[in-house]
């Protein structure tokens, strides 16, 4: 049953990837100008444009280029950047690592904090502590991340000189140096994603708290902490895992603003650069990675919520 | 008391940047009694103190460069389209890397006079239809092989072939062919005489690469390429085998911070040593920051409004005149560019072009009455201008024009469009659009590119036969007085007849940490037109 679902979802995932690749290909083609025009920019002439288009293979019809790309992709060849001439795998390689590292550290820091704070707030609803958490998270959700990032830079880097203003990595720093370099974007992203996860945890648990079996437990005299940790939490975990998964996917694909402000070489900025230069193979490769990340993370979230819920785990 | 003391012992390093610039200018120009007087008047110090200042300034500016150290330089743009092949260079980060790794035949001095680099001498024949270059001997590539005339002929002819994808193909089109004369001697055979050829050889894309290569970061320049990650950074080490004295720094790193606010914050926080392009909105922040200097180098980077002459409404001369008279030029320089710019006179030539600038041409003033008169005569009461943020200040310039037009009852509609795809989709297509051009090293190339009849980038579609004649006549003219007359005639033609509105030129404004010394001031681009790698040092 479970394995069947997983295989089915993987199949749907592949179909999604194909559809996304076609949509991305078409959407990028609709944009005004092509990569030759962007490379030559203001200095383009009809002759130099034609010469460059031939050199880059842009004179072929769109469907030929799409299927060429698809064929190479299936054999693991991501192709060559049209705009700069580097191989896509070399462009993506280091940045994928950077993105995963950042997402990983943010997850490691923010998930325990969020769940702990969310649980705490749910255990003491209506107290001043709960109000601080609720008010604080609501405020932080409303503030755009570039604002948090810029304020953090102004205070911690420009005024106090405690932390570097950009996430600069040499590639051979010690763990402490690495943490110092990453501190600013980590702080920003932890604040951004935690707020949502805390609220979801709190809301999910309070929602379950009003169900009959919890009332039964209260009547039996079970302590509130035990009710929440033993009974409510596992029944509320489905939506919480889903919010975590969505936030992780966002950390992989959506942090372009944070990457730009801290000059952090990650994947999201690479894809934007690709779109700006109409570098189709690069855009496609990034889109595939992002799409696959969503598919996999949501699959994991669904499996997680099934495993955590006895009713779904053992269907009658 | 304290005040008196500090005044009598005022030293160069205590001055504000504008006073420093003044002293530096006087020192470089060699100062006379009159200039000492001028300095004393401007800065308000006594004559003795002014004299002391100049000597102190001379010592400070001439201080011997120190060896060692490394810098991080952050340019404004980079991405997966960072180039390796000099022929395809398009952005500031390419230019900086190109200057670090490769060499040119000719190098621009701060005043744009051509200086020998890989070419030791450059001589034209009597009518400038052929140029002969004697090349430096004993130069080695980073991989140890010898530099010869074959490399030069190969590199330079790449711009000339029919199917060349060079971004400066048209700039070099006056050359017919580069020929090898000996192991270290080459000749450029011209289609038409060009007295300015050496100056053109100093531009960013004219780098000499190894015969048969595409650059591949093997050069003869002051730094070697240690690692290159497009859109991330490049790391360079000093080339110990350099044919000149060599770079002062042990190493340098060239990267970009694309967000303008983050870039300024990084240099103020000391995370980088030098940045390119400070937005006018950040001038005050940089000026008031400790340890950072905001440079301001007069250049010819135009804030331009193109009115197409081959269509409505620009085909009507009165409409163009109206748009020109409605520009409040002084205010644009003062408010939009915060004083870091020069007033334009609807020609692409600025005082930064030196002796070819026509100062005699009367300055077109801000004159709403004349504008109203011309708009009325043209029969138009509204028009649409496409605006993209192609250079800092252009949007505010257009907004100001819109407000001033409204005052005289003319409806100037601004259509904001993104930079993305602008050059292909809007520029030279919409009847009114905005433009900027990097300053070209010669007045002739600057005018030829935009106003040469039938040219590829004649962005107002103004085709004037006399202009075409003058462009080639002036290239062959070697007598300075006659040459100036020809350049003045061209500027007058553009000023009177073209569809170009150029209310102002912006200065080059970069931010440099105070311990970085020796940054050149070549006005063709940021950070001394990327000429810094060989010359800067850390105090």
mmCIF file of N, CA, C and O in Angstrom, chain B residues 141-207:
data_model
loop_
_atom_site.group_PDB
_atom_site.id
_atom_site.type_symbol
_atom_site.label_atom_id
_atom_site.label_comp_id
_atom_site.label_asym_id
_atom_site.label_seq_id
_atom_site.Cartn_x
_atom_site.Cartn_y
_atom_site.Cartn_z
ATOM 1 N N UNK B 141 54.522 34.402 -22.085
ATOM 2 C CA UNK B 141 53.158 34.088 -21.666
ATOM 3 C C UNK B 141 53.191 33.414 -20.301
ATOM 4 O O UNK B 141 54.232 32.906 -19.879
ATOM 5 N N UNK B 142 52.047 33.368 -19.638
ATOM 6 C CA UNK B 142 51.992 32.752 -18.312
ATOM 7 C C UNK B 142 52.394 31.286 -18.347
ATOM 8 O O UNK B 142 52.822 30.746 -17.336
ATOM 9 N N UNK B 143 52.278 30.639 -19.515
ATOM 10 C CA UNK B 143 52.686 29.233 -19.592
ATOM 11 C C UNK B 143 54.149 29.089 -20.004
ATOM 12 O O UNK B 143 54.626 27.986 -20.264
ATOM 13 N N UNK B 144 54.862 30.208 -20.087
ATOM 14 C CA UNK B 144 56.304 30.138 -20.332
ATOM 15 C C UNK B 144 56.715 30.287 -21.783
ATOM 16 O O UNK B 144 57.899 30.486 -22.067
ATOM 17 N N UNK B 145 55.767 30.214 -22.733
ATOM 18 C CA UNK B 145 56.164 30.353 -24.128
ATOM 19 C C UNK B 145 56.402 31.822 -24.467
ATOM 20 O O UNK B 145 56.010 32.715 -23.731
ATOM 21 N N UNK B 146 57.081 32.036 -25.628
ATOM 22 C CA UNK B 146 57.515 33.395 -25.981
ATOM 23 C C UNK B 146 56.417 34.145 -26.736
ATOM 24 O O UNK B 146 55.719 33.580 -27.570
ATOM 25 N N UNK B 147 56.324 35.440 -26.436
ATOM 26 C CA UNK B 147 55.375 36.315 -27.124
ATOM 27 C C UNK B 147 56.002 36.819 -28.422
ATOM 28 O O UNK B 147 57.139 37.292 -28.423
ATOM 29 N N UNK B 148 55.282 36.667 -29.561
ATOM 30 C CA UNK B 148 55.820 37.116 -30.848
ATOM 31 C C UNK B 148 54.743 37.849 -31.653
ATOM 32 O O UNK B 148 53.581 37.937 -31.244
ATOM 33 N N UNK B 149 55.165 38.306 -32.836
ATOM 34 C CA UNK B 149 54.256 39.026 -33.729
ATOM 35 C C UNK B 149 53.079 38.140 -34.157
ATOM 36 O O UNK B 149 51.991 38.658 -34.436
ATOM 37 N N UNK B 150 53.275 36.822 -34.210
ATOM 38 C CA UNK B 150 52.181 35.931 -34.624
ATOM 39 C C UNK B 150 50.981 36.071 -33.688
ATOM 40 O O UNK B 150 49.829 36.054 -34.123
ATOM 41 N N UNK B 151 51.247 36.198 -32.386
ATOM 42 C CA UNK B 151 50.166 36.346 -31.419
ATOM 43 C C UNK B 151 49.374 37.626 -31.697
ATOM 44 O O UNK B 151 48.150 37.636 -31.628
ATOM 45 N N UNK B 152 50.108 38.704 -32.020
ATOM 46 C CA UNK B 152 49.455 39.990 -32.250
ATOM 47 C C UNK B 152 48.593 39.937 -33.511
ATOM 48 O O UNK B 152 47.424 40.328 -33.501
ATOM 49 N N UNK B 153 49.179 39.409 -34.585
ATOM 50 C CA UNK B 153 48.443 39.335 -35.846
ATOM 51 C C UNK B 153 47.186 38.488 -35.662
ATOM 52 O O UNK B 153 46.089 38.862 -36.089
ATOM 53 N N UNK B 154 47.322 37.356 -34.961
ATOM 54 C CA UNK B 154 46.165 36.483 -34.719
ATOM 55 C C UNK B 154 45.099 37.218 -33.899
ATOM 56 O O UNK B 154 43.927 37.269 -34.277
ATOM 57 N N UNK B 155 45.522 37.823 -32.786
ATOM 58 C CA UNK B 155 44.552 38.465 -31.886
ATOM 59 C C UNK B 155 43.817 39.601 -32.580
ATOM 60 O O UNK B 155 42.602 39.741 -32.438
ATOM 61 N N UNK B 156 44.554 40.422 -33.336
ATOM 62 C CA UNK B 156 43.938 41.612 -33.899
ATOM 63 C C UNK B 156 43.072 41.299 -35.119
ATOM 64 O O UNK B 156 42.048 41.939 -35.334
ATOM 65 N N UNK B 157 43.470 40.308 -35.890
ATOM 66 C CA UNK B 157 42.672 39.961 -37.073
ATOM 67 C C UNK B 157 41.353 39.288 -36.712
ATOM 68 O O UNK B 157 40.440 39.223 -37.542
ATOM 69 N N UNK B 158 41.235 38.795 -35.464
ATOM 70 C CA UNK B 158 39.980 38.149 -35.058
ATOM 71 C C UNK B 158 38.804 39.130 -35.090
ATOM 72 O O UNK B 158 37.660 38.719 -35.232
ATOM 73 N N UNK B 159 39.086 40.420 -34.930
ATOM 74 C CA UNK B 159 37.991 41.396 -34.942
ATOM 75 C C UNK B 159 37.522 41.698 -36.367
ATOM 76 O O UNK B 159 36.519 42.371 -36.550
ATOM 77 N N UNK B 160 38.301 41.270 -37.364
ATOM 78 C CA UNK B 160 38.069 41.768 -38.716
ATOM 79 C C UNK B 160 37.373 40.782 -39.643
ATOM 80 O O UNK B 160 36.839 41.184 -40.669
ATOM 81 N N UNK B 161 37.364 39.497 -39.313
ATOM 82 C CA UNK B 161 36.800 38.528 -40.251
ATOM 83 C C UNK B 161 35.305 38.765 -40.437
ATOM 84 O O UNK B 161 34.638 39.335 -39.577
ATOM 85 N N UNK B 162 34.826 38.276 -41.576
ATOM 86 C CA UNK B 162 33.413 38.454 -41.942
ATOM 87 C C UNK B 162 32.465 37.943 -40.851
ATOM 88 O O UNK B 162 31.515 38.605 -40.469
ATOM 89 N N UNK B 163 32.754 36.728 -40.348
ATOM 90 C CA UNK B 163 31.840 36.104 -39.381
ATOM 91 C C UNK B 163 32.298 36.333 -37.939
ATOM 92 O O UNK B 163 31.947 35.587 -37.039
ATOM 93 N N UNK B 164 33.061 37.393 -37.728
ATOM 94 C CA UNK B 164 33.561 37.669 -36.379
ATOM 95 C C UNK B 164 32.421 37.997 -35.432
ATOM 96 O O UNK B 164 31.497 38.727 -35.775
ATOM 97 N N UNK B 165 32.478 37.436 -34.204
ATOM 98 C CA UNK B 165 31.462 37.763 -33.200
ATOM 99 C C UNK B 165 32.012 38.778 -32.201
ATOM 100 O O UNK B 165 31.464 38.952 -31.120
ATOM 101 N N UNK B 166 33.086 39.455 -32.573
ATOM 102 C CA UNK B 166 33.701 40.443 -31.689
ATOM 103 C C UNK B 166 32.727 41.576 -31.387
ATOM 104 O O UNK B 166 32.014 42.048 -32.266
ATOM 105 N N UNK B 167 32.718 42.021 -30.140
ATOM 106 C CA UNK B 167 31.835 43.128 -29.787
ATOM 107 C C UNK B 167 32.382 44.463 -30.293
ATOM 108 O O UNK B 167 31.682 45.464 -30.244
ATOM 109 N N UNK B 168 33.645 44.513 -30.759
ATOM 110 C CA UNK B 168 34.177 45.780 -31.268
ATOM 111 C C UNK B 168 34.505 45.693 -32.755
ATOM 112 O O UNK B 168 35.334 46.435 -33.268
ATOM 113 N N UNK B 169 33.823 44.770 -33.426
ATOM 114 C CA UNK B 169 34.071 44.608 -34.861
ATOM 115 C C UNK B 169 33.987 45.946 -35.602
ATOM 116 O O UNK B 169 34.865 46.307 -36.378
ATOM 117 N N UNK B 170 32.937 46.708 -35.325
ATOM 118 C CA UNK B 170 32.751 47.958 -36.075
ATOM 119 C C UNK B 170 33.753 49.022 -35.645
ATOM 120 O O UNK B 170 34.127 49.886 -36.440
ATOM 121 N N UNK B 171 34.182 48.965 -34.380
ATOM 122 C CA UNK B 171 35.146 49.957 -33.906
ATOM 123 C C UNK B 171 36.475 49.793 -34.650
ATOM 124 O O UNK B 171 37.152 50.772 -34.974
ATOM 125 N N UNK B 172 36.826 48.540 -34.948
ATOM 126 C CA UNK B 172 38.112 48.269 -35.587
ATOM 127 C C UNK B 172 38.009 48.215 -37.113
ATOM 128 O O UNK B 172 38.969 47.865 -37.792
ATOM 129 N N UNK B 173 36.834 48.555 -37.643
ATOM 130 C CA UNK B 173 36.597 48.327 -39.068
ATOM 131 C C UNK B 173 37.453 49.190 -39.986
ATOM 132 O O UNK B 173 37.563 48.897 -41.175
ATOM 133 N N UNK B 174 38.098 50.263 -39.436
ATOM 134 C CA UNK B 174 38.937 51.069 -40.320
ATOM 135 C C UNK B 174 40.233 50.328 -40.669
ATOM 136 O O UNK B 174 40.953 50.738 -41.569
ATOM 137 N N UNK B 175 40.529 49.234 -39.971
ATOM 138 C CA UNK B 175 41.720 48.438 -40.293
ATOM 139 C C UNK B 175 41.337 47.375 -41.314
ATOM 140 O O UNK B 175 40.322 46.691 -41.161
ATOM 141 N N UNK B 176 42.156 47.264 -42.364
ATOM 142 C CA UNK B 176 41.893 46.244 -43.382
ATOM 143 C C UNK B 176 42.519 44.929 -42.958
ATOM 144 O O UNK B 176 41.898 43.870 -43.022
ATOM 145 N N UNK B 177 43.755 45.029 -42.496
ATOM 146 C CA UNK B 177 44.454 43.789 -42.164
ATOM 147 C C UNK B 177 45.647 44.073 -41.275
ATOM 148 O O UNK B 177 46.279 45.132 -41.372
ATOM 149 N N UNK B 178 45.955 43.125 -40.389
ATOM 150 C CA UNK B 178 47.182 43.184 -39.603
ATOM 151 C C UNK B 178 48.182 42.231 -40.230
ATOM 152 O O UNK B 178 47.856 41.079 -40.492
ATOM 153 N N UNK B 179 49.398 42.733 -40.478
ATOM 154 C CA UNK B 179 50.408 41.916 -41.148
ATOM 155 C C UNK B 179 51.650 41.794 -40.284
ATOM 156 O O UNK B 179 52.026 42.743 -39.587
ATOM 157 N N UNK B 180 52.294 40.630 -40.387
ATOM 158 C CA UNK B 180 53.541 40.415 -39.657
ATOM 159 C C UNK B 180 54.687 40.923 -40.521
ATOM 160 O O UNK B 180 54.784 40.582 -41.700
ATOM 161 N N UNK B 181 55.567 41.753 -39.942
ATOM 162 C CA UNK B 181 56.730 42.234 -40.694
ATOM 163 C C UNK B 181 57.992 41.514 -40.256
ATOM 164 O O UNK B 181 58.925 41.343 -41.030
ATOM 165 N N UNK B 182 58.049 41.119 -39.019
ATOM 166 C CA UNK B 182 59.213 40.403 -38.504
ATOM 167 C C UNK B 182 58.793 39.691 -37.247
ATOM 168 O O UNK B 182 57.604 39.698 -36.912
ATOM 169 N N UNK B 183 59.725 39.084 -36.529
ATOM 170 C CA UNK B 183 59.339 38.313 -35.353
ATOM 171 C C UNK B 183 58.719 39.222 -34.292
ATOM 172 O O UNK B 183 57.895 38.779 -33.496
ATOM 173 N N UNK B 184 59.117 40.520 -34.280
ATOM 174 C CA UNK B 184 58.554 41.439 -33.297
ATOM 175 C C UNK B 184 58.167 42.765 -33.937
ATOM 176 O O UNK B 184 58.445 43.831 -33.408
ATOM 177 N N UNK B 185 57.548 42.686 -35.097
ATOM 178 C CA UNK B 185 57.102 43.894 -35.764
ATOM 179 C C UNK B 185 55.841 43.574 -36.568
ATOM 180 O O UNK B 185 55.785 42.564 -37.272
ATOM 181 N N UNK B 186 54.815 44.417 -36.416
ATOM 182 C CA UNK B 186 53.585 44.210 -37.180
ATOM 183 C C UNK B 186 53.147 45.523 -37.806
ATOM 184 O O UNK B 186 53.584 46.599 -37.411
ATOM 185 N N UNK B 187 52.256 45.375 -38.787
ATOM 186 C CA UNK B 187 51.773 46.550 -39.499
ATOM 187 C C UNK B 187 50.258 46.454 -39.623
ATOM 188 O O UNK B 187 49.709 45.378 -39.887
ATOM 189 N N UNK B 188 49.583 47.568 -39.393
ATOM 190 C CA UNK B 188 48.143 47.626 -39.627
ATOM 191 C C UNK B 188 47.907 48.375 -40.928
ATOM 192 O O UNK B 188 48.301 49.528 -41.056
ATOM 193 N N UNK B 189 47.288 47.691 -41.901
ATOM 194 C CA UNK B 189 46.956 48.338 -43.172
ATOM 195 C C UNK B 189 45.523 48.818 -43.067
ATOM 196 O O UNK B 189 44.627 48.042 -42.719
ATOM 197 N N UNK B 190 45.310 50.122 -43.344
ATOM 198 C CA UNK B 190 44.006 50.717 -43.095
ATOM 199 C C UNK B 190 43.151 50.763 -44.367
ATOM 200 O O UNK B 190 43.661 50.919 -45.460
ATOM 201 N N UNK B 191 41.835 50.651 -44.165
ATOM 202 C CA UNK B 191 40.900 50.970 -45.242
ATOM 203 C C UNK B 191 40.922 52.471 -45.498
ATOM 204 O O UNK B 191 40.891 52.936 -46.616
ATOM 205 N N UNK B 192 40.916 53.222 -44.400
ATOM 206 C CA UNK B 192 40.885 54.677 -44.480
ATOM 207 C C UNK B 192 41.836 55.195 -43.414
ATOM 208 O O UNK B 192 42.056 54.525 -42.410
ATOM 209 N N UNK B 193 42.399 56.389 -43.617
ATOM 210 C CA UNK B 193 43.360 56.904 -42.645
ATOM 211 C C UNK B 193 42.726 57.023 -41.264
ATOM 212 O O UNK B 193 41.554 57.384 -41.148
ATOM 213 N N UNK B 194 43.494 56.698 -40.224
ATOM 214 C CA UNK B 194 42.977 56.864 -38.875
ATOM 215 C C UNK B 194 44.113 57.263 -37.951
ATOM 216 O O UNK B 194 44.935 56.443 -37.566
ATOM 217 N N UNK B 195 44.134 58.550 -37.617
ATOM 218 C CA UNK B 195 45.191 59.061 -36.746
ATOM 219 C C UNK B 195 44.979 58.621 -35.299
ATOM 220 O O UNK B 195 45.880 58.717 -34.481
ATOM 221 N N UNK B 196 43.788 58.133 -34.980
ATOM 222 C CA UNK B 196 43.466 57.754 -33.600
ATOM 223 C C UNK B 196 43.654 56.266 -33.322
ATOM 224 O O UNK B 196 43.319 55.798 -32.242
ATOM 225 N N UNK B 197 44.177 55.510 -34.302
ATOM 226 C CA UNK B 197 44.243 54.060 -34.111
ATOM 227 C C UNK B 197 44.905 53.643 -32.790
ATOM 228 O O UNK B 197 44.348 52.802 -32.075
ATOM 229 N N UNK B 198 46.068 54.234 -32.407
ATOM 230 C CA UNK B 198 46.694 53.776 -31.162
ATOM 231 C C UNK B 198 45.765 53.889 -29.958
ATOM 232 O O UNK B 198 45.724 52.994 -29.118
ATOM 233 N N UNK B 199 44.994 54.977 -29.883
ATOM 234 C CA UNK B 199 44.089 55.149 -28.745
ATOM 235 C C UNK B 199 43.048 54.031 -28.718
ATOM 236 O O UNK B 199 42.706 53.505 -27.666
ATOM 237 N N UNK B 200 42.556 53.658 -29.908
ATOM 238 C CA UNK B 200 41.554 52.580 -29.963
ATOM 239 C C UNK B 200 42.146 51.254 -29.490
ATOM 240 O O UNK B 200 41.438 50.401 -28.964
ATOM 241 N N UNK B 201 43.463 51.080 -29.679
ATOM 242 C CA UNK B 201 44.071 49.808 -29.299
ATOM 243 C C UNK B 201 44.125 49.622 -27.789
ATOM 244 O O UNK B 201 44.423 48.543 -27.297
ATOM 245 N N UNK B 202 43.856 50.703 -27.040
ATOM 246 C CA UNK B 202 43.887 50.574 -25.588
ATOM 247 C C UNK B 202 42.563 50.124 -24.996
ATOM 248 O O UNK B 202 42.461 49.962 -23.789
ATOM 249 N N UNK B 203 41.503 49.939 -25.825
ATOM 250 C CA UNK B 203 40.207 49.619 -25.225
ATOM 251 C C UNK B 203 40.136 48.162 -24.778
ATOM 252 O O UNK B 203 40.930 47.329 -25.191
ATOM 253 N N UNK B 204 39.125 47.911 -23.930
ATOM 254 C CA UNK B 204 39.028 46.676 -23.158
ATOM 255 C C UNK B 204 39.150 45.387 -23.971
ATOM 256 O O UNK B 204 39.722 44.415 -23.529
ATOM 257 N N UNK B 205 38.541 45.382 -25.163
ATOM 258 C CA UNK B 205 38.474 44.115 -25.913
ATOM 259 C C UNK B 205 39.737 43.862 -26.725
ATOM 260 O O UNK B 205 39.940 42.757 -27.214
ATOM 261 N N UNK B 206 40.571 44.900 -26.886
ATOM 262 C CA UNK B 206 41.781 44.745 -27.698
ATOM 263 C C UNK B 206 42.931 44.167 -26.891
ATOM 264 O O UNK B 206 43.993 44.749 -26.794
ATOM 265 N N UNK B 207 42.719 42.993 -26.320
ATOM 266 C CA UNK B 207 43.775 42.335 -25.575
ATOM 267 C C UNK B 207 44.496 41.348 -26.501
ATOM 268 O O UNK B 207 43.894 40.792 -27.418
#
